[in-house]
mmCIF file of C-alpha atoms in Angstrom:
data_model
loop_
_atom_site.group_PDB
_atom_site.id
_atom_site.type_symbol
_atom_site.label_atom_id
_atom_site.label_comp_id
_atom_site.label_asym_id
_atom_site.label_seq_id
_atom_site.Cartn_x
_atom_site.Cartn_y
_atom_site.Cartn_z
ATOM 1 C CA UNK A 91 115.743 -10.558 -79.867
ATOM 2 C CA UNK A 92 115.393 -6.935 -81.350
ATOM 3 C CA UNK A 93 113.058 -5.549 -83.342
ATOM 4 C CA UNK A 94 112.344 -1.597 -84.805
ATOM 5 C CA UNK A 95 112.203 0.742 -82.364
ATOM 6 C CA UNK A 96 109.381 1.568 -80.350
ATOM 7 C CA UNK A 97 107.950 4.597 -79.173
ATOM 8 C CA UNK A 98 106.513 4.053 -75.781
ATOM 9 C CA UNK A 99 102.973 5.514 -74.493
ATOM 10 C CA UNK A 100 101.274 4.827 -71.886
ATOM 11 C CA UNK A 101 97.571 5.939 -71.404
ATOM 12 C CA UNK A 102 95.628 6.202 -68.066
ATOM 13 C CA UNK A 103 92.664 3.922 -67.369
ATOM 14 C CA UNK A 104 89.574 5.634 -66.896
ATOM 15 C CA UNK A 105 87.265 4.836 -63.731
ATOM 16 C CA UNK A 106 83.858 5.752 -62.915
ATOM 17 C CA UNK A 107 80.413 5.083 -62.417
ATOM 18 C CA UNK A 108 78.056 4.757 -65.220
ATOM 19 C CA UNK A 109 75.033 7.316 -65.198
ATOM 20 C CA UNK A 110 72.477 4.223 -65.550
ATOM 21 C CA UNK A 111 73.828 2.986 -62.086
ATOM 22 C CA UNK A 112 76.405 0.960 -63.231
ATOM 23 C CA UNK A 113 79.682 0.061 -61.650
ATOM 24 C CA UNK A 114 82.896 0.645 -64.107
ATOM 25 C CA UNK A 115 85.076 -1.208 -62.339
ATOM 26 C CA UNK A 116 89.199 -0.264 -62.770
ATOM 27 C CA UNK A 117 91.049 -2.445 -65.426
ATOM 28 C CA UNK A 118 93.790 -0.637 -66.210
ATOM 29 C CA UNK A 119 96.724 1.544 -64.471
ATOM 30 C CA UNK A 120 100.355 2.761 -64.592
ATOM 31 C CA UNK A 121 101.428 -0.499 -63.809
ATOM 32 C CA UNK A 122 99.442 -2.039 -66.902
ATOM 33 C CA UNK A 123 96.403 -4.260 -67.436
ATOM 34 C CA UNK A 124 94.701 -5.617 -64.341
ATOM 35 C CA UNK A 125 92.782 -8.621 -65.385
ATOM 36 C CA UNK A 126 91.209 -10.076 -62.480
ATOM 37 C CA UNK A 127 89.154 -6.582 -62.418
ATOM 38 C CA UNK A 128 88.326 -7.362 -66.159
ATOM 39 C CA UNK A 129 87.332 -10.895 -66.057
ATOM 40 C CA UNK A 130 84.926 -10.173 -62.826
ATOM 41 C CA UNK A 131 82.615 -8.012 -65.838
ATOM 42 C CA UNK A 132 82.078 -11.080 -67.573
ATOM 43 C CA UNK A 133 79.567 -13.424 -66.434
ATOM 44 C CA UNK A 134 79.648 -16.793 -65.828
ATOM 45 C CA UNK A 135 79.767 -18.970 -69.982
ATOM 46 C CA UNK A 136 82.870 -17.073 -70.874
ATOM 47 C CA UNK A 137 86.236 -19.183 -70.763
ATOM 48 C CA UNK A 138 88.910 -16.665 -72.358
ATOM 49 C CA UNK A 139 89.225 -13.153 -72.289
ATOM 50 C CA UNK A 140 92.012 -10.992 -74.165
ATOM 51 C CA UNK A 141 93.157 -7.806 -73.200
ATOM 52 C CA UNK A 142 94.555 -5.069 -74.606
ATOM 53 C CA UNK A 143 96.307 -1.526 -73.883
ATOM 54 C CA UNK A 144 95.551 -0.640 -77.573
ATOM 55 C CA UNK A 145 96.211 3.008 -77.706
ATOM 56 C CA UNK A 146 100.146 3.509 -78.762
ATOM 57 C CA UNK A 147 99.792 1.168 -81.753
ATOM 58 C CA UNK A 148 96.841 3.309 -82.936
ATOM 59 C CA UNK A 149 99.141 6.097 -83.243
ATOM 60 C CA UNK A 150 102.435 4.932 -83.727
ATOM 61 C CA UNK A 151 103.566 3.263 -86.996
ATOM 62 C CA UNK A 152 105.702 1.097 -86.227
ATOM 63 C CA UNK A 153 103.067 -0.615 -83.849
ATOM 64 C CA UNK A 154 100.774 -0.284 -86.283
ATOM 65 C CA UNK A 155 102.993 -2.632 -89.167
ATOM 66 C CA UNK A 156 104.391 -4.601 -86.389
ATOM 67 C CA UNK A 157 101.140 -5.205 -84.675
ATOM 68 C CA UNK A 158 97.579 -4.329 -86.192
ATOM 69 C CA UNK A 159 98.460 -5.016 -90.134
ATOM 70 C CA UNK A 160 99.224 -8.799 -88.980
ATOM 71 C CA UNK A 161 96.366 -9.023 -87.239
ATOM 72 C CA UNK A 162 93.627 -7.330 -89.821
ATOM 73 C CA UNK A 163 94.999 -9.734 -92.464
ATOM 74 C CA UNK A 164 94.509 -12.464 -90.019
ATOM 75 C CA UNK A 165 91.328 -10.967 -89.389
ATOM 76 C CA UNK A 166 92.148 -11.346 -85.628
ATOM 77 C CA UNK A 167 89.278 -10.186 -82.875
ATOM 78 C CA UNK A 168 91.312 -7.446 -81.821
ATOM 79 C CA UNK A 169 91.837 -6.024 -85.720
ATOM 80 C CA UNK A 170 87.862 -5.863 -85.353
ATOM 81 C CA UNK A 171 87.745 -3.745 -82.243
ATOM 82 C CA UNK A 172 90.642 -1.445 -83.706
ATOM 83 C CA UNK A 173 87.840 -1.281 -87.327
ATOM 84 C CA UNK A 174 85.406 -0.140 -85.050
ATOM 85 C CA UNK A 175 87.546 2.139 -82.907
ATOM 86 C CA UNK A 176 88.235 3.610 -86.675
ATOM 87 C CA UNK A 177 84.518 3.291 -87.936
ATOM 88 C CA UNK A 178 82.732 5.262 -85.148
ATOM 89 C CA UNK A 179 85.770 7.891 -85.543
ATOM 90 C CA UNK A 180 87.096 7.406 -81.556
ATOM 91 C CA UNK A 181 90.224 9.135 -81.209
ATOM 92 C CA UNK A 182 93.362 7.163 -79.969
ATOM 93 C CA UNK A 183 93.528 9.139 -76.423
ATOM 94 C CA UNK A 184 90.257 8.793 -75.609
ATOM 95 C CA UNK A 185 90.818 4.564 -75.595
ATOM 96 C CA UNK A 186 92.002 3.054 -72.476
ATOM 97 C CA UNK A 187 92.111 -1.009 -73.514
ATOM 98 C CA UNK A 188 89.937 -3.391 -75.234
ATOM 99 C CA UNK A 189 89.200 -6.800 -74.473
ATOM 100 C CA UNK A 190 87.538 -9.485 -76.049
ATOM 101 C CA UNK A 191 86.143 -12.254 -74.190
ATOM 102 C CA UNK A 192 84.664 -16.103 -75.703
ATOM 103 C CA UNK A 193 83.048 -19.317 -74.524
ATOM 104 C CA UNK A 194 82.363 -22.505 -75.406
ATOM 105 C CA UNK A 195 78.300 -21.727 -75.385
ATOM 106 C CA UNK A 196 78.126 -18.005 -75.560
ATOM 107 C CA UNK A 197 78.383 -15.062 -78.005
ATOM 108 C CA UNK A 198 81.609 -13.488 -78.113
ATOM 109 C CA UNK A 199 81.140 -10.235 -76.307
ATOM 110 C CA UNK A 200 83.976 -7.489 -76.220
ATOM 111 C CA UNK A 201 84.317 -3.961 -74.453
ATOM 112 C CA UNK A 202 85.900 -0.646 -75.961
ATOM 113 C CA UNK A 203 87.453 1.165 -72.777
ATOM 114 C CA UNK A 204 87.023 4.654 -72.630
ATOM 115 C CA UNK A 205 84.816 7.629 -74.316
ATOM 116 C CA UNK A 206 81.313 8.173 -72.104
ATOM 117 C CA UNK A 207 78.274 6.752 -73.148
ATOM 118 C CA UNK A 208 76.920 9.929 -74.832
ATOM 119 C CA UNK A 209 79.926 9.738 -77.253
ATOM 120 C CA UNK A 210 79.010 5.857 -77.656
ATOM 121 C CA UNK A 211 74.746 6.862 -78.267
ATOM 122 C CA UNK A 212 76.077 9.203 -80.809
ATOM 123 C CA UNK A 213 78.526 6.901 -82.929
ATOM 124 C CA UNK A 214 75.299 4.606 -82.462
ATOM 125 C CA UNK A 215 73.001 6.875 -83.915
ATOM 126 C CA UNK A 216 75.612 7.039 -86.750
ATOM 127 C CA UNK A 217 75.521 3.487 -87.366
ATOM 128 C CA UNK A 218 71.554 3.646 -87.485
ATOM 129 C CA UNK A 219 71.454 6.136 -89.815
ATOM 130 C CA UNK A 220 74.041 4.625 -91.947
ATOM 131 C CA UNK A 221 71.735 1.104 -92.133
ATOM 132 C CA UNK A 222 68.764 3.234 -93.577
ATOM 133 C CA UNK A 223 70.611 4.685 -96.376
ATOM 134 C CA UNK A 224 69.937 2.670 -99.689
ATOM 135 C CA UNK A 225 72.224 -0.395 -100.399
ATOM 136 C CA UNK A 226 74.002 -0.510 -97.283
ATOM 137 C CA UNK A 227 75.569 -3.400 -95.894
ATOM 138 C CA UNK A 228 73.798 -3.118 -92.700
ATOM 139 C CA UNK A 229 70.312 -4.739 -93.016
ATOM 140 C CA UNK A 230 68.496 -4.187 -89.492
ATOM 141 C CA UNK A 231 68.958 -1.962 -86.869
ATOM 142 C CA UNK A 232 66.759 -1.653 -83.818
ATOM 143 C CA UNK A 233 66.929 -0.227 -80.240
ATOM 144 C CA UNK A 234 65.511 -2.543 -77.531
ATOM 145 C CA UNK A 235 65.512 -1.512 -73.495
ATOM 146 C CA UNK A 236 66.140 -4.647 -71.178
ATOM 147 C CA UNK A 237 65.484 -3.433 -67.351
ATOM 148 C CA UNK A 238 66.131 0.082 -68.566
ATOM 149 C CA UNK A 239 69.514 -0.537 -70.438
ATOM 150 C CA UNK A 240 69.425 -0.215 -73.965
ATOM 151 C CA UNK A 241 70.685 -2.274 -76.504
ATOM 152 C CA UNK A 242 71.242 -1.838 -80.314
ATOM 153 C CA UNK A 243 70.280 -5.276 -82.327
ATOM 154 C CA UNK A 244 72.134 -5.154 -85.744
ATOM 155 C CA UNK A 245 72.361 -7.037 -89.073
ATOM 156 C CA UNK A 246 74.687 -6.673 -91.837
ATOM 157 C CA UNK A 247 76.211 -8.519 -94.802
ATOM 158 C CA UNK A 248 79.422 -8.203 -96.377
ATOM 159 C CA UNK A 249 80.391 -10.608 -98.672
ATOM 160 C CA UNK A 250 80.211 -13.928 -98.152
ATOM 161 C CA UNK A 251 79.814 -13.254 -94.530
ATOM 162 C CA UNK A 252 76.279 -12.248 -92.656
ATOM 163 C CA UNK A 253 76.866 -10.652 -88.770
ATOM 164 C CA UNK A 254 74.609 -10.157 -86.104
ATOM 165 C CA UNK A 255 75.648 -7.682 -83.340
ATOM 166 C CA UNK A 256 74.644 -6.218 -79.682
ATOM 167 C CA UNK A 257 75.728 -3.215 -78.641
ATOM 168 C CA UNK A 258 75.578 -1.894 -75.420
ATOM 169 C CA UNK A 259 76.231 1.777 -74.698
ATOM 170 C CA UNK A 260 77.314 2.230 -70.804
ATOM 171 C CA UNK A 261 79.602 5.160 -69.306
ATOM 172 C CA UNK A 262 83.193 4.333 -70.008
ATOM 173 C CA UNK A 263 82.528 0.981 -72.458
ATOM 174 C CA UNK A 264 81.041 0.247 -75.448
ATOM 175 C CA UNK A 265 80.204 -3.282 -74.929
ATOM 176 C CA UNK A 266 79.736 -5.652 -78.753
ATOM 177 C CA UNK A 267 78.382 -8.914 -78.852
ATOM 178 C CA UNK A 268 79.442 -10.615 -82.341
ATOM 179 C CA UNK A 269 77.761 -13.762 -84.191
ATOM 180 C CA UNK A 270 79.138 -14.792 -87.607
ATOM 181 C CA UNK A 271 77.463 -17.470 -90.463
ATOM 182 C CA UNK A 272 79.031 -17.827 -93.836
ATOM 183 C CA UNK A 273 76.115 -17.239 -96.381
ATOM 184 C CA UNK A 274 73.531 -18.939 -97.236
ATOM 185 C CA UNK A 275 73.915 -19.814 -92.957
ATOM 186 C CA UNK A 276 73.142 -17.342 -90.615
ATOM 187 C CA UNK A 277 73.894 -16.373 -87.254
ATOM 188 C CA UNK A 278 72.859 -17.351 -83.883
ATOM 189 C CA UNK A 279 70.495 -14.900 -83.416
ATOM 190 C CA UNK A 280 69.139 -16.871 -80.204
ATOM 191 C CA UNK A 281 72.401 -17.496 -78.354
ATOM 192 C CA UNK A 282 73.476 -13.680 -78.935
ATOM 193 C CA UNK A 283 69.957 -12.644 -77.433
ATOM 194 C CA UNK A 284 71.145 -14.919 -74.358
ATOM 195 C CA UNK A 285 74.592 -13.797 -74.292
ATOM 196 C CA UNK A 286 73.248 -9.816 -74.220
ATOM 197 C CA UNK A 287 70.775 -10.409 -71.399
ATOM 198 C CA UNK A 288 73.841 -12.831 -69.161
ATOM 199 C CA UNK A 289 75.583 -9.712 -69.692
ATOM 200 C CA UNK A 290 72.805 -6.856 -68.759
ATOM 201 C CA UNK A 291 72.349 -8.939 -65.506
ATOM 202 C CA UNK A 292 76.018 -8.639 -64.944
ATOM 203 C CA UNK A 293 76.219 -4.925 -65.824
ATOM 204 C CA UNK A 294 73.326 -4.605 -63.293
ATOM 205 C CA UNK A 295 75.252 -6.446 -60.540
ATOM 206 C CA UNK A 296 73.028 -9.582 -60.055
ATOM 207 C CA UNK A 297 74.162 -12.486 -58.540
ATOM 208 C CA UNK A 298 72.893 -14.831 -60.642
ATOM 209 C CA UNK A 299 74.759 -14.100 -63.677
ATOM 210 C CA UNK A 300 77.668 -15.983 -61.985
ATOM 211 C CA UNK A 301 81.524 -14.267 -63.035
ATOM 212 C CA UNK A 302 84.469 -15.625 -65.148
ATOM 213 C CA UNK A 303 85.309 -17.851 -62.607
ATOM 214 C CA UNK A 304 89.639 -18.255 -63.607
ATOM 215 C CA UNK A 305 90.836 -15.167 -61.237
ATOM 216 C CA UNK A 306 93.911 -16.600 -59.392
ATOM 217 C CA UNK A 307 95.898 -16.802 -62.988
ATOM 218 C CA UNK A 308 94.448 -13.442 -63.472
ATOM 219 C CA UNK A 309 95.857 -11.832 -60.584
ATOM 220 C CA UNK A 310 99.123 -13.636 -61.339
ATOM 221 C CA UNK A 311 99.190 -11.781 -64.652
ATOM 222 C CA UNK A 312 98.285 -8.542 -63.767
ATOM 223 C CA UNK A 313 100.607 -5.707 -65.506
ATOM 224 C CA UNK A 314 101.644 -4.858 -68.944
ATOM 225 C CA UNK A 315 100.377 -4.022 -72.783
ATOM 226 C CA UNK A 316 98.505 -7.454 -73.775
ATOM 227 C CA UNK A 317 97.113 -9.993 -70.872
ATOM 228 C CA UNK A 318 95.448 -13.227 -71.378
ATOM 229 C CA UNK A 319 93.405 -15.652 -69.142
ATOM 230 C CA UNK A 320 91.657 -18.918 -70.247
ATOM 231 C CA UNK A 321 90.038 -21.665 -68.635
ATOM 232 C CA UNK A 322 92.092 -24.557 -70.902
ATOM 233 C CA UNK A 323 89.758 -26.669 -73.731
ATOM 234 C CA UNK A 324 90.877 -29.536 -75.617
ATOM 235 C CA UNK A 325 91.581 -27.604 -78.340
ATOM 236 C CA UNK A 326 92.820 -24.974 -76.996
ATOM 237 C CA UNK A 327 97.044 -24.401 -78.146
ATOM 238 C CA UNK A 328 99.507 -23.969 -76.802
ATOM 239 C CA UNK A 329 98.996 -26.226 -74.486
ATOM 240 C CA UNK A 330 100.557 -29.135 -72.538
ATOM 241 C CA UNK A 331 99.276 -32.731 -71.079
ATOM 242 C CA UNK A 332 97.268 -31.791 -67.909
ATOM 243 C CA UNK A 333 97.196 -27.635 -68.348
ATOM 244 C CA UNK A 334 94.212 -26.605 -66.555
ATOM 245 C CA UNK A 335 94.708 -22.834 -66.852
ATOM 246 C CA UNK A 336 96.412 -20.855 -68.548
ATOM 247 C CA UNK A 337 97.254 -16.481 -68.512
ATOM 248 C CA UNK A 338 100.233 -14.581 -69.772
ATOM 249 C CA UNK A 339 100.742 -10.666 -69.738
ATOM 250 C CA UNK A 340 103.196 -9.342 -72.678
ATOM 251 C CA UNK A 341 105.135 -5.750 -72.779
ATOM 252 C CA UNK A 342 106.391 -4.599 -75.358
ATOM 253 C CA UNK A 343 109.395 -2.358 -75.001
ATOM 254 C CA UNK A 344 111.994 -0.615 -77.462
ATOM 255 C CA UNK A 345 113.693 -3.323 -78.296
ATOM 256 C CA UNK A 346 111.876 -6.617 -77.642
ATOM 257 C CA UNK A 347 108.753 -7.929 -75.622
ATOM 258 C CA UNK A 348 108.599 -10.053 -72.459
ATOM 259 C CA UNK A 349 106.561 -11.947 -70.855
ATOM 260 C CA UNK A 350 105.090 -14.070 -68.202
ATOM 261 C CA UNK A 351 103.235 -16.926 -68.578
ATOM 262 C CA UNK A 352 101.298 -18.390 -65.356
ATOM 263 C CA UNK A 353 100.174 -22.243 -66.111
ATOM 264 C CA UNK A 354 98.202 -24.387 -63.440
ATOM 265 C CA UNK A 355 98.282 -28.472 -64.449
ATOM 266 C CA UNK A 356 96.132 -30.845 -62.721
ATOM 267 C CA UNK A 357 99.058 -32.720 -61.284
ATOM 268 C CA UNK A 358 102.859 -31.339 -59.605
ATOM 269 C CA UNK A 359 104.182 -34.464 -62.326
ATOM 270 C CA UNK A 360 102.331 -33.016 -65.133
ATOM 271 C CA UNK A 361 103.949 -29.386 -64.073
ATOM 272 C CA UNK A 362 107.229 -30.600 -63.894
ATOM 273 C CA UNK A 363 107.097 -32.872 -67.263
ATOM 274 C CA UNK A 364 106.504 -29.568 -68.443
ATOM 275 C CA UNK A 365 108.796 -27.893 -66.987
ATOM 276 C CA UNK A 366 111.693 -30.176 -68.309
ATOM 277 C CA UNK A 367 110.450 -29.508 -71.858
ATOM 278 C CA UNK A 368 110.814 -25.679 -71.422
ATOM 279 C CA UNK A 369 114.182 -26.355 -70.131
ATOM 280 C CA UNK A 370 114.746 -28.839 -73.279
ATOM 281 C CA UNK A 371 113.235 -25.560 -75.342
ATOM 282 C CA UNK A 372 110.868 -28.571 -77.140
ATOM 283 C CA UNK A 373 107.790 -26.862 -75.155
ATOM 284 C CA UNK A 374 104.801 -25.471 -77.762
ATOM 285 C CA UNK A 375 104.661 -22.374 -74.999
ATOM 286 C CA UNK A 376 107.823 -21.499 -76.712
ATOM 287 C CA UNK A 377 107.566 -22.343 -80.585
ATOM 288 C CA UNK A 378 104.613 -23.150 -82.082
ATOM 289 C CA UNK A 379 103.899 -21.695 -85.512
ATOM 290 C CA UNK A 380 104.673 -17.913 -86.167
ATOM 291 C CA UNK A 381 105.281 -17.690 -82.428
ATOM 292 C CA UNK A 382 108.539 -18.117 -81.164
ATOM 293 C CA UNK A 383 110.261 -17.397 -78.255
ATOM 294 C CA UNK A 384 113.182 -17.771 -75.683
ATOM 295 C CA UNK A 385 113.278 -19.366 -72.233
ATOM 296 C CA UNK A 386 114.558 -16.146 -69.658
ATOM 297 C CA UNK A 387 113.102 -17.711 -66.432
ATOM 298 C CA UNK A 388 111.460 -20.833 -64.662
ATOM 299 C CA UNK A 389 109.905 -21.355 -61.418
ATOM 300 C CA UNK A 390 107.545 -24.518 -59.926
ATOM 301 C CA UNK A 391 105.542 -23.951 -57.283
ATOM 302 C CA UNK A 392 103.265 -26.846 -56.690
ATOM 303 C CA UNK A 393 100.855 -27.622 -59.829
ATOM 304 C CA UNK A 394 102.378 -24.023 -61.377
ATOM 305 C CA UNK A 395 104.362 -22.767 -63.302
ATOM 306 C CA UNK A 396 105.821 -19.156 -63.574
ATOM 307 C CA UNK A 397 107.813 -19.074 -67.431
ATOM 308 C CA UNK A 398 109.192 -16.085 -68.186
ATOM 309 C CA UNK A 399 109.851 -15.249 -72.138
ATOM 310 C CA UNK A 400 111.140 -12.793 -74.700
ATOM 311 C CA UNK A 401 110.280 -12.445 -78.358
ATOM 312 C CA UNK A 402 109.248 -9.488 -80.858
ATOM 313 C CA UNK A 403 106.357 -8.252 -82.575
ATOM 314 C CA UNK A 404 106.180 -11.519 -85.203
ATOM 315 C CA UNK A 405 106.447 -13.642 -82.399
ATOM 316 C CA UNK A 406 103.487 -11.871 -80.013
ATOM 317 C CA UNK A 407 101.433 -11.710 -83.109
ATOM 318 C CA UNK A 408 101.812 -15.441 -83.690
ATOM 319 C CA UNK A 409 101.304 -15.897 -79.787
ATOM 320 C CA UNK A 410 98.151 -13.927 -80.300
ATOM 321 C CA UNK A 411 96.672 -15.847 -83.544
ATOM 322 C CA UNK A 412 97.216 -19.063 -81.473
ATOM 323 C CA UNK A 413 95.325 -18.211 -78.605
ATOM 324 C CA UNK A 414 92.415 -16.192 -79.713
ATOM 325 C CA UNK A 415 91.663 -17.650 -83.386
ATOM 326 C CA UNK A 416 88.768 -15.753 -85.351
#
């Protein structure tokens, strides 16, 4: 499959240790995304995380028609992160990744990869200034310290739409905690209080905020622009009788993007029914919607499967829509 060209950047993952005594732990190198080391920052609640190596598509425009202007007008998770990338005026090379990460019962919570937290405390101090000036959409805005790590509690309206968000300023990530009500609802103020202090306990290392618990199919998908790793729900799609787990990584290159997808199934006969409908090309992992995609490589090995793909940029963004829906 062929699409535009693409220019090709890579940029270098940042690691370090935060000045509050927090570990930063490594999620990104020359060899791409590694998402077992991002999943182990989420605590235990959170199902599905998303990753991605977001800096050449800020700058480059072919990425950015091929990739971001999909998924703003989808108003896709990751278009948010890139808005606030934009808002708080974060320059492309200073961004290592972003990931967003859900749960059945928690607040989605999602990480910006990169600038220090003084650069973070100042686009914060932005945002708090901006909610005082006269008819702005943000309502509230309040610092809170939980066991000496401070947190920014926001409200804002726009539209028919009323947010509630947590920010968490660390060294290296920006950490955002999202609820969302459709007016005259509101949002879950109570489970985003929750969510933030699972995820100070985790940022402080405690055992008792538990960790993402779907690792193997992370480390089985470590590499490239875009990785993925869920924990498999009814609802979840694509999906196939019995999937238990499921993770891809995608790269894209100059002329197409590739992939891997990693799928555990509850049974070696529910793997290998699937298996025959990959080979039959009838399988959802390889058409479902806007995403489409070709068969390149298949290998069993137990309860697993190991699919390699190709597609282009309309097909990862309909991959993308289908497995992290607003």
């Amino acid at each position: 499959m062929q699409t535009s060209r693409i220019r090709w950047m890579r940029l270098g993952a940042l690691v370090g240790v935060l000045s509050a005594g927090l570990l930063v732990l490594p999620a990104g190198a020359e060899g791409g995304l590694i998402m077992d080391e991002i999943l182990v920052r989420y605590p235990a609640g959170f199902t599905r995380a998303l990753a991605w190596d977001v800096g050449p598509a800020l700058v480059d425009p072919e990425l950015q028609a091929g990739l971001i202007e999909p998924l703003r007008a989808a108003n896709h998770p990751l278009a948010g992160l890139v808005r606030t990338i934009e808002f708080f005026r974060i320059s492309p090379e200073q961004v290592a990744y972003v990931v967003h990460g859900q749960g059945p019962e928690v607040s989605s919570f999602s990480q910006i990869v990169g600038p220090g937290r003084d650069r973070w405390m100042g686009a914060l101090r932005g945002l708090q200034a901006a909610a005082q000036a006269p008819n702005s959409p943000f309502t509230r805005f309040e610092w809170e310290t939980l066991d000496g790590v401070s947190v920014a509690f926001v409200e804002g309206t726009f539209g028919p739409v009323a947010l509630e968000w947590a920010y968490i300023p660390t060294e290296g990530t920006l950490w955002i905690g999202t609820e969302v009500a459709f007016l005259p609802g509101r949002p879950d103020e109570e489970r985003l209080r929750k969510t933030t202090r699972r995820m100070v306990d985790k940022l402080l290392g405690r055992r008792t905020a538990g960790t993402f618990s779907e690792l193997a199919v992370a480390v089985s998908v470590r590499g490239g622009d875009l990785g993925f790793v869920r924990l498999t729900e009814p609802q979840d799609r694509p999906q196939e009788p019995g999937e238990q787990a499921m993770g891809f990584r995608m790269t894209v290159g100059p002329e197409d993007v590739v992939g891997r997808f990693v799928l555990r199934f509850a049974s070696r006969a529910d793997a290998q029914a699937a298996a025959q409908r990959l080979r039959e090309g009838t399988s959802p992992y390889l058409a479902q919607d806007l995403y489409r995609a070709e068969l390149v490589g298949l290998q069993q090995e137990g309860r697993t499967l190991l699919v390699e793909v190709q597609t282009d940029l309309r097909g990862l963004v309909g991959l993308l829509l289908l497995v992290m829906p607003f």
